[in-house]
Tab-separated table of C-alpha atoms and ligand atoms in Angstrom:
chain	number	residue	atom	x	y	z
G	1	UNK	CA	26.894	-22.326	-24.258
G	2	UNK	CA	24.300	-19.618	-24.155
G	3	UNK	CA	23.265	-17.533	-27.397
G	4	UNK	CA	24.898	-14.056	-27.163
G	5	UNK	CA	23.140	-13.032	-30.444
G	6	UNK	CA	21.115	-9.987	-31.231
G	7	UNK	CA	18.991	-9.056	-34.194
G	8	UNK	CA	17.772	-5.506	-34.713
G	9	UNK	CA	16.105	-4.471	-37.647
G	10	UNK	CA	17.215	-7.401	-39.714
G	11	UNK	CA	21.146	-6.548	-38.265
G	12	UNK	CA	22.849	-9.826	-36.408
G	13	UNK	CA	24.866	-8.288	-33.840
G	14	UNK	CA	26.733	-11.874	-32.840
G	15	UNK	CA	26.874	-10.566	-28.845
G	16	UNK	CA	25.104	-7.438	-27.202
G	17	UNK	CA	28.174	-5.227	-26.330
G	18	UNK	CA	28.765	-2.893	-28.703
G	19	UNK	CA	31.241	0.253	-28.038
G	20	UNK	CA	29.828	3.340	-28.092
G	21	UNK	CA	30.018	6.261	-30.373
G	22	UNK	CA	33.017	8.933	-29.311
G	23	UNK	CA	34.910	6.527	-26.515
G	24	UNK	CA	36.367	4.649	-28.786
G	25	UNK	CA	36.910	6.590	-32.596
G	26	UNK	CA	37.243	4.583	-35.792
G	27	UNK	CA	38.301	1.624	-33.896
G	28	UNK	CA	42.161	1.971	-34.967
G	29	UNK	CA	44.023	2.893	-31.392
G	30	UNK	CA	41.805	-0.094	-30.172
G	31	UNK	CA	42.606	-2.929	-32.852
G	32	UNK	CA	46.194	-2.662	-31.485
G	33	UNK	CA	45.448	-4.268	-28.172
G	34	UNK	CA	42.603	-7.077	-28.945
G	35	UNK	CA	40.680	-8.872	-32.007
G	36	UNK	CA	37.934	-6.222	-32.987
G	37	UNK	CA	35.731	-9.040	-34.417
G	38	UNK	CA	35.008	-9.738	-30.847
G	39	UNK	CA	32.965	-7.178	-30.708
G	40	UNK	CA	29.233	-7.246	-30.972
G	41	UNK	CA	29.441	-3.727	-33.044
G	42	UNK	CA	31.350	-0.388	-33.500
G	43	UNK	CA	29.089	2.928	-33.057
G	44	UNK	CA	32.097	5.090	-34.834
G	45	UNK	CA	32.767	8.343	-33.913
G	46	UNK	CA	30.018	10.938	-34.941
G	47	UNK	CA	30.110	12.486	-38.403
G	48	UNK	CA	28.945	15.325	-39.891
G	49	UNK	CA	28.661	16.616	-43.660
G	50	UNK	CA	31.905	18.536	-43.200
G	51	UNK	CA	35.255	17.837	-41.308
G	52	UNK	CA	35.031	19.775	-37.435
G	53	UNK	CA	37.613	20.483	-35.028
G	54	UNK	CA	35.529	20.300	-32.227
G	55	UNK	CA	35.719	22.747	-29.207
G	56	UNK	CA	39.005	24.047	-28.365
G	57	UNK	CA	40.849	22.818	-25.090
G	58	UNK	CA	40.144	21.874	-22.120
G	59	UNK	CA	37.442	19.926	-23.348
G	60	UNK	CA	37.790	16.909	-20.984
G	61	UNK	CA	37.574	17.116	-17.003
G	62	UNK	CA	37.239	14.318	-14.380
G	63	UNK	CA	34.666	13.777	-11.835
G	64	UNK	CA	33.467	11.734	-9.152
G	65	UNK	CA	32.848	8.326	-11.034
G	66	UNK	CA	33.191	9.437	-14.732
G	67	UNK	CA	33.969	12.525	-16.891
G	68	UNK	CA	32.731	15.787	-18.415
G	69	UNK	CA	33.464	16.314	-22.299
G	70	UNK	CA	32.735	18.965	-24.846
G	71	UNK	CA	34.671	17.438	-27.371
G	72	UNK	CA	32.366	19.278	-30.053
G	73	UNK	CA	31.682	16.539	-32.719
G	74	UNK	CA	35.579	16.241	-34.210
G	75	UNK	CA	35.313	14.506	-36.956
G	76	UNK	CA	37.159	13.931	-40.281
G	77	UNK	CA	33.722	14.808	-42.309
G	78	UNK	CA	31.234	12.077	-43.992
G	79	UNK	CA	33.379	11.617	-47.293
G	80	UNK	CA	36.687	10.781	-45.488
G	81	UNK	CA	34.722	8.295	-43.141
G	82	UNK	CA	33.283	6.813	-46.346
G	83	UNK	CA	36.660	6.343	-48.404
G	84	UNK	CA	39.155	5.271	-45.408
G	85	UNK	CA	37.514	4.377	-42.322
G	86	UNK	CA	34.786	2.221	-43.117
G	87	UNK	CA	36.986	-0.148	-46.055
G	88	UNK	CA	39.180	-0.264	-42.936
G	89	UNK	CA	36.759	-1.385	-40.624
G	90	UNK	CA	35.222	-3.826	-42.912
G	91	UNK	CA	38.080	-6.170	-42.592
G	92	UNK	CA	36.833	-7.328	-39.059
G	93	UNK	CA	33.762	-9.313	-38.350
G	94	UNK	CA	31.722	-6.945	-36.417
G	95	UNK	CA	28.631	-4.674	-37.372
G	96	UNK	CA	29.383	-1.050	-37.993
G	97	UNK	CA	27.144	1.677	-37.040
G	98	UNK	CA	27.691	5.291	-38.336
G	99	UNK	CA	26.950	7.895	-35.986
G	100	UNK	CA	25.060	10.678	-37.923
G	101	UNK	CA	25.554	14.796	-36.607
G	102	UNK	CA	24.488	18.192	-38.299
G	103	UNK	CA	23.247	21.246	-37.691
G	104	UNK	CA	20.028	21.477	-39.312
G	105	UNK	CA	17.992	18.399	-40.498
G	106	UNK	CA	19.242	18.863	-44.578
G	107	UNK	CA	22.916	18.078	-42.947
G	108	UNK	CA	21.829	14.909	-41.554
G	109	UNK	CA	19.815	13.765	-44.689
G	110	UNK	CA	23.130	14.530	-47.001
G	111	UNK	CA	25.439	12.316	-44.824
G	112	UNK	CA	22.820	9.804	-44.628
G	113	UNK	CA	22.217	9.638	-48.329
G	114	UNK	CA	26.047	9.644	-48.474
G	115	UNK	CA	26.692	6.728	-46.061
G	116	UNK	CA	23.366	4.592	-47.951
G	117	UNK	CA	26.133	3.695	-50.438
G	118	UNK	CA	28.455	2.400	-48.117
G	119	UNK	CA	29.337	-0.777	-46.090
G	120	UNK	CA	27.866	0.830	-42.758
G	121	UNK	CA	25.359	-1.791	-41.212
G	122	UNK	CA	23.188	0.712	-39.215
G	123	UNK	CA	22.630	4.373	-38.891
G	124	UNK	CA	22.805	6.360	-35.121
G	125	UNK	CA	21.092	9.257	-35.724
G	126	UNK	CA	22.593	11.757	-32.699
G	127	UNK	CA	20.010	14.272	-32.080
G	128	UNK	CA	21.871	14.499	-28.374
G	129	UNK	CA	25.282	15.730	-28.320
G	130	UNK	CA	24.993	19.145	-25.915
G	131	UNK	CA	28.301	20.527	-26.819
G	132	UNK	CA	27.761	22.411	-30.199
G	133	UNK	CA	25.556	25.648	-30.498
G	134	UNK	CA	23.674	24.597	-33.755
G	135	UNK	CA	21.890	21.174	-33.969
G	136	UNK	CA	22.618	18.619	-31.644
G	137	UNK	CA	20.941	17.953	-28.761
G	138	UNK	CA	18.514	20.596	-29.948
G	139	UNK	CA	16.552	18.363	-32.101
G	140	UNK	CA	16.372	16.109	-29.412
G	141	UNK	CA	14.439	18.085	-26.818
G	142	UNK	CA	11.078	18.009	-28.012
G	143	UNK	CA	9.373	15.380	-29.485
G	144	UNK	CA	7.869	17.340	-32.548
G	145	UNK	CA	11.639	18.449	-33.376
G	146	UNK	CA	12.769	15.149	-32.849
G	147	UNK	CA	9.892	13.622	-34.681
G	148	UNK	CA	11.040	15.610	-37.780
G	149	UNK	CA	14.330	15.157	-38.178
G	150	UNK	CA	13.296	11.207	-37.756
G	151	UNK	CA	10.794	11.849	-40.684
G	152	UNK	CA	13.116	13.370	-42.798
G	153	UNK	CA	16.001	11.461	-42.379
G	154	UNK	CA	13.729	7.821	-42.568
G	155	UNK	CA	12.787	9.177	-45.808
G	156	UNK	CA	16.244	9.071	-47.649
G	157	UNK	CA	17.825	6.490	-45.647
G	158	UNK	CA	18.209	2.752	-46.580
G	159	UNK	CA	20.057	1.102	-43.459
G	160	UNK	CA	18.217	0.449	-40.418
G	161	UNK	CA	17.763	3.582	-38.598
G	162	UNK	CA	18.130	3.766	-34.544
G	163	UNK	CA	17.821	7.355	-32.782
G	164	UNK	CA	20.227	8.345	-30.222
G	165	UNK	CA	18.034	9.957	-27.587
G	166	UNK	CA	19.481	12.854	-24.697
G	167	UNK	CA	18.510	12.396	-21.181
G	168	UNK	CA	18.187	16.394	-20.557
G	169	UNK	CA	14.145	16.431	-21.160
G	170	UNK	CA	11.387	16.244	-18.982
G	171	UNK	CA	9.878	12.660	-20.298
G	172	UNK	CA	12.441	10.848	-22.566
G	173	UNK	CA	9.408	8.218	-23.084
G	174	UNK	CA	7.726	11.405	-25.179
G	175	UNK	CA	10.741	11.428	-27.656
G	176	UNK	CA	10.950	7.887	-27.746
G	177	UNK	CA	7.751	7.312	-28.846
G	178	UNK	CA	7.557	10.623	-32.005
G	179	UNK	CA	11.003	8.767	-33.255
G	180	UNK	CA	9.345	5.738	-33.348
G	181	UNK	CA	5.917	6.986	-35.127
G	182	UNK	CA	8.186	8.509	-37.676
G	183	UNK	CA	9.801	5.181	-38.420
G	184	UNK	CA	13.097	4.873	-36.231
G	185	UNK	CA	13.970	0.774	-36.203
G	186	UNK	CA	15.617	1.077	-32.609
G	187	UNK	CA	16.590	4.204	-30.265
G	188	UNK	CA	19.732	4.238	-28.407
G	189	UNK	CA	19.723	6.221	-24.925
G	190	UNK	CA	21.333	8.013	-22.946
G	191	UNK	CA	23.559	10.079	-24.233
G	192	UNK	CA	25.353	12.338	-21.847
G	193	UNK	CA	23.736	14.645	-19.201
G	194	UNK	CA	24.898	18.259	-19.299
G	195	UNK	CA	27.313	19.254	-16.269
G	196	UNK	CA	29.838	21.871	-15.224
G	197	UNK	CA	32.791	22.669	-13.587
G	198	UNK	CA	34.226	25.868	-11.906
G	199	UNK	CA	38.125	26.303	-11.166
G	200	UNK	CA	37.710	27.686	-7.555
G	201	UNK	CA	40.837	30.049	-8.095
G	202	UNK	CA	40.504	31.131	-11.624
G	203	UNK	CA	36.598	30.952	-10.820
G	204	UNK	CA	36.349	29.927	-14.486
G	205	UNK	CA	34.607	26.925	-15.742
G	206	UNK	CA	37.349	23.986	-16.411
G	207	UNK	CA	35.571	23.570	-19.834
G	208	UNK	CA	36.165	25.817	-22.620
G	209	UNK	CA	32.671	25.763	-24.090
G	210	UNK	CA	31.430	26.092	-20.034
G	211	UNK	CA	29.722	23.099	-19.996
G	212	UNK	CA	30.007	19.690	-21.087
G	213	UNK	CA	28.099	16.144	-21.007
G	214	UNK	CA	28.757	13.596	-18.178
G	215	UNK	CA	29.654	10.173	-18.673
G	216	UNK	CA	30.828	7.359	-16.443
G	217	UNK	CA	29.464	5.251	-13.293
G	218	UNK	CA	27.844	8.063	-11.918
G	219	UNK	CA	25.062	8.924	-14.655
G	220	UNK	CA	24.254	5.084	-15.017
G	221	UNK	CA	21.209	4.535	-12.440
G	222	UNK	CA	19.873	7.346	-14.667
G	223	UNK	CA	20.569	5.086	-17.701
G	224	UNK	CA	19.080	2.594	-16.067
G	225	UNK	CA	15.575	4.531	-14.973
G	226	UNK	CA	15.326	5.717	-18.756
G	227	UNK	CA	15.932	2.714	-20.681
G	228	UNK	CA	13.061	1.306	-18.609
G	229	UNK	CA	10.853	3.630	-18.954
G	230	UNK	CA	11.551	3.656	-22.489
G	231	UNK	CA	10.968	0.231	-22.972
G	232	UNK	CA	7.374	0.580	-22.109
G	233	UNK	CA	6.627	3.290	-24.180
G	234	UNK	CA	8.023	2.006	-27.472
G	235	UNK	CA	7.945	-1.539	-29.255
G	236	UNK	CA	10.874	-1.073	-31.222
G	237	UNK	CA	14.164	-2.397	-29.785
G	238	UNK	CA	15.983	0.143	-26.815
G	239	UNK	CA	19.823	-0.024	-27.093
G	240	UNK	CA	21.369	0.787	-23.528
G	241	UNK	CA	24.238	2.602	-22.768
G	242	UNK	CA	25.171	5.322	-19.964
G	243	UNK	CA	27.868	4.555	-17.383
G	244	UNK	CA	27.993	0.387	-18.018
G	245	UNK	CA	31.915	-0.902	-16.748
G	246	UNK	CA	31.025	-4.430	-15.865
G	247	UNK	CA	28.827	-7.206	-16.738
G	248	UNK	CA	26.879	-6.879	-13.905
G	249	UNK	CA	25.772	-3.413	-15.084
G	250	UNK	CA	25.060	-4.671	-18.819
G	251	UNK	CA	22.796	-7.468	-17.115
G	252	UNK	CA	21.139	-4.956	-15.395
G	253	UNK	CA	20.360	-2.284	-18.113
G	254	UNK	CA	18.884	-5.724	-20.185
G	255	UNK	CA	16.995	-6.500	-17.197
G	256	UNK	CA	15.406	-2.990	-17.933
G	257	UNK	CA	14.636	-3.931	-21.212
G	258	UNK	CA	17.961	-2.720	-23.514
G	259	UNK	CA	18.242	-5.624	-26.045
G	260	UNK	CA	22.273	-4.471	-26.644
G	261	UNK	CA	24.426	-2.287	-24.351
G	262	UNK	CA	27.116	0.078	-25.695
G	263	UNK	CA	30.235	0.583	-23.216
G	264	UNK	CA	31.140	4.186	-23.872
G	265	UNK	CA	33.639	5.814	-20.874
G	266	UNK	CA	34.995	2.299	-19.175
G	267	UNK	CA	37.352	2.246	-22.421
G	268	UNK	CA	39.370	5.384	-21.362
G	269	UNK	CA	39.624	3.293	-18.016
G	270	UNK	CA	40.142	-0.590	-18.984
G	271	UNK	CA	40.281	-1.085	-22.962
G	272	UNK	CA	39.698	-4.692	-22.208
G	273	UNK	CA	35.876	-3.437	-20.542
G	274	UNK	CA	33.780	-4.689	-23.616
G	275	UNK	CA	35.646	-8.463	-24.018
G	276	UNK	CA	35.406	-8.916	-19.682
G	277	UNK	CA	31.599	-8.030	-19.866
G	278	UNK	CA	30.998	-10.236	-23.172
G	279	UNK	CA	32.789	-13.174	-21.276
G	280	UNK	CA	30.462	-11.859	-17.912
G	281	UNK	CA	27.407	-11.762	-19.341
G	282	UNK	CA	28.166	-15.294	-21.227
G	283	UNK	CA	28.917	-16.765	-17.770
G	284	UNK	CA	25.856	-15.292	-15.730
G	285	UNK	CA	23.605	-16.905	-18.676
G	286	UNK	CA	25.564	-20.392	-17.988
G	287	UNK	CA	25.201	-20.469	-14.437
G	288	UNK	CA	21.422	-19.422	-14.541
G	289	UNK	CA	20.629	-21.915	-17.763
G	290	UNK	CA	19.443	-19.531	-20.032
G	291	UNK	CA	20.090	-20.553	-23.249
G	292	UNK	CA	19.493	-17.330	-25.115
G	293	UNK	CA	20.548	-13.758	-23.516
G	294	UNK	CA	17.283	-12.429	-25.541
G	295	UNK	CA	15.465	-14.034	-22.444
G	296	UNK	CA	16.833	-11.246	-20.038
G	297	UNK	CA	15.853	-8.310	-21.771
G	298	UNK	CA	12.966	-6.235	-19.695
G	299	UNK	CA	12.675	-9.197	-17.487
G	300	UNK	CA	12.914	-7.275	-14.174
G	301	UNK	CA	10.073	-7.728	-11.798
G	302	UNK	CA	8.725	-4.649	-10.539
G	303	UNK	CA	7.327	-3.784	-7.215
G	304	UNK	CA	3.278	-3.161	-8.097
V	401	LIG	C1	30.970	15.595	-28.584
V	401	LIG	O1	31.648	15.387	-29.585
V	401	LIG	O2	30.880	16.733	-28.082
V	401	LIG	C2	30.220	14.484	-27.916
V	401	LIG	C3	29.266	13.833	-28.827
V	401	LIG	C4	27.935	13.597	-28.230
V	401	LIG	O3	27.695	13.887	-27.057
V	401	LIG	O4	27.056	13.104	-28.944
């Protein structure tokens, strides 16, 4: 049988599918239909210094092949994460990665410092989400801004440190590469791509907040094109996600050169998703004798 295992920054991930931050909360709703020690890892939810409601409704609309959310970074707050979710999480044999959100760069440094004395194996820092006015995706639009919030945070924080990158910039290979001179020990990418929908008889947008960030099958060709184009800019490990459903699709962003896929939207569809492309990817590696699924990652043979 083929080794499924990852190691990033000194973290063993014991397979490469990890569920991805915001499609799948603290894990609870989800531990009621399978084992969550399956799992490769948990990116929780994202938290921020202070509890949020998020955006008020409708903050979720379908479209062709995925959906549109402005959820607005609901969250129970950094010390309630701390003191019930992660103990809770702890009991299962999977790595836990804290998804970090502020407004400006002292938020993210004060939840960092406060989850640096807790059982949380990695940090996500989300410099990406497009749905709130302060913060957010705004640090991750440039690389100078998002080469300081990388400095500042990598200066307080004691877990391994990945950056979760936005695909709404002219060259994601620009931010890739400031997060990584500032001393990120992975980046994560894509997050969601920002959309909109109008209600032809209302002729207002669906969303409350107007816009929103797509997910699904549709945005993952663009995951696809980034991750390997990030993969040649940077030599730290790329963590793929954006629109994977099957195992054929987590083969393919590792054949780009993600090292570990996070399955974010296919949960609302088919909680099962992350266990079928675990099993998938195990299989492929059987039938093509590869003995470690490390050997797939940026193997894909481009046209010169
Ligand atoms: C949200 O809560 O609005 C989504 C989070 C994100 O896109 O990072």
């Amino acid at each position: 049988m083929a080794d499924l295992s990852v190691n990033i920054a000194g973290v063993r991930f014991k397979n490469p599918v990890v569920t991805a931050s915001g499609t799948f909360g603290f894990g609870r709703e989800f531990s009621q239909v399978y084992d969550l020690s399956k799992l490769g890892g948990i990116a929780c939810k994202g938290i921020t210094l202070k509890p949020r409601d998020g955006n008020p409704p409708p903050r979720i609309a379908e479209t062709p092949s995925g959906i549109l959310n402005s959820v607005g970074l609901q969250n129970p707050g950094v010390d309630w994460f701390v003191k019930h979710e992660v103990p809770w999480l702890k009991k299962y044999d999977t790595v836990i990665i804290a998804n970090v959100a502020g407004n400006e760069i002292a938020d993210y440094c004060e939840v960092v410092e406060r989850l640096n004395e807790s059982q949380v194996d990695m940090i996500e820092l989300n410099i990406s989400c497009p749905n709130v006015k302060q913060g957010g995706v705004a640090f991750g639009t440039s690389a100078k801004a998002a080469g300081e919030i990388t400095k500042a945070v990598r200066n307080v924080c004691k877990k391994p440190l990945a950056v979760k990158l936005s695909p709404n910039v002219a060259n994601i290979g620009d931010i890739a590469a400031a997060v990584e001179s500032e001393g990120a020990d992975a980046v994560s990418l894509i997050n969601t791509i920002t959309g909109m929908r109008i209600d032809i008889n209302t002729r207002r947008p669906i969303l409350t907040n107007n816009t929103g960030g797509l997910s699904g099958p549709a945005v993952f060709p663009i995951a696809v094109r980034m991750v390997y184009e990030v993969s040649r800019r940077v030599t730290i490990p790329v963590i793929g996600m954006g629109g994977i459903a099957t195992w054929q699709d987590a083969v393919e962003i590792m054949l780009a050169g993600a090292c570990l896929v996070q399955v974010g939207t296919a949960n609302f569809t088919d909680p099962y998703a992350p266990l079928k492309i675990i099993e998938g990817i195990e299989q492929y590696l059987d039938q093509n004798v590869i003995s470690s699924v490390t050997e797939i990652v940026g193997k894909v043979q481009i046209y010169e």
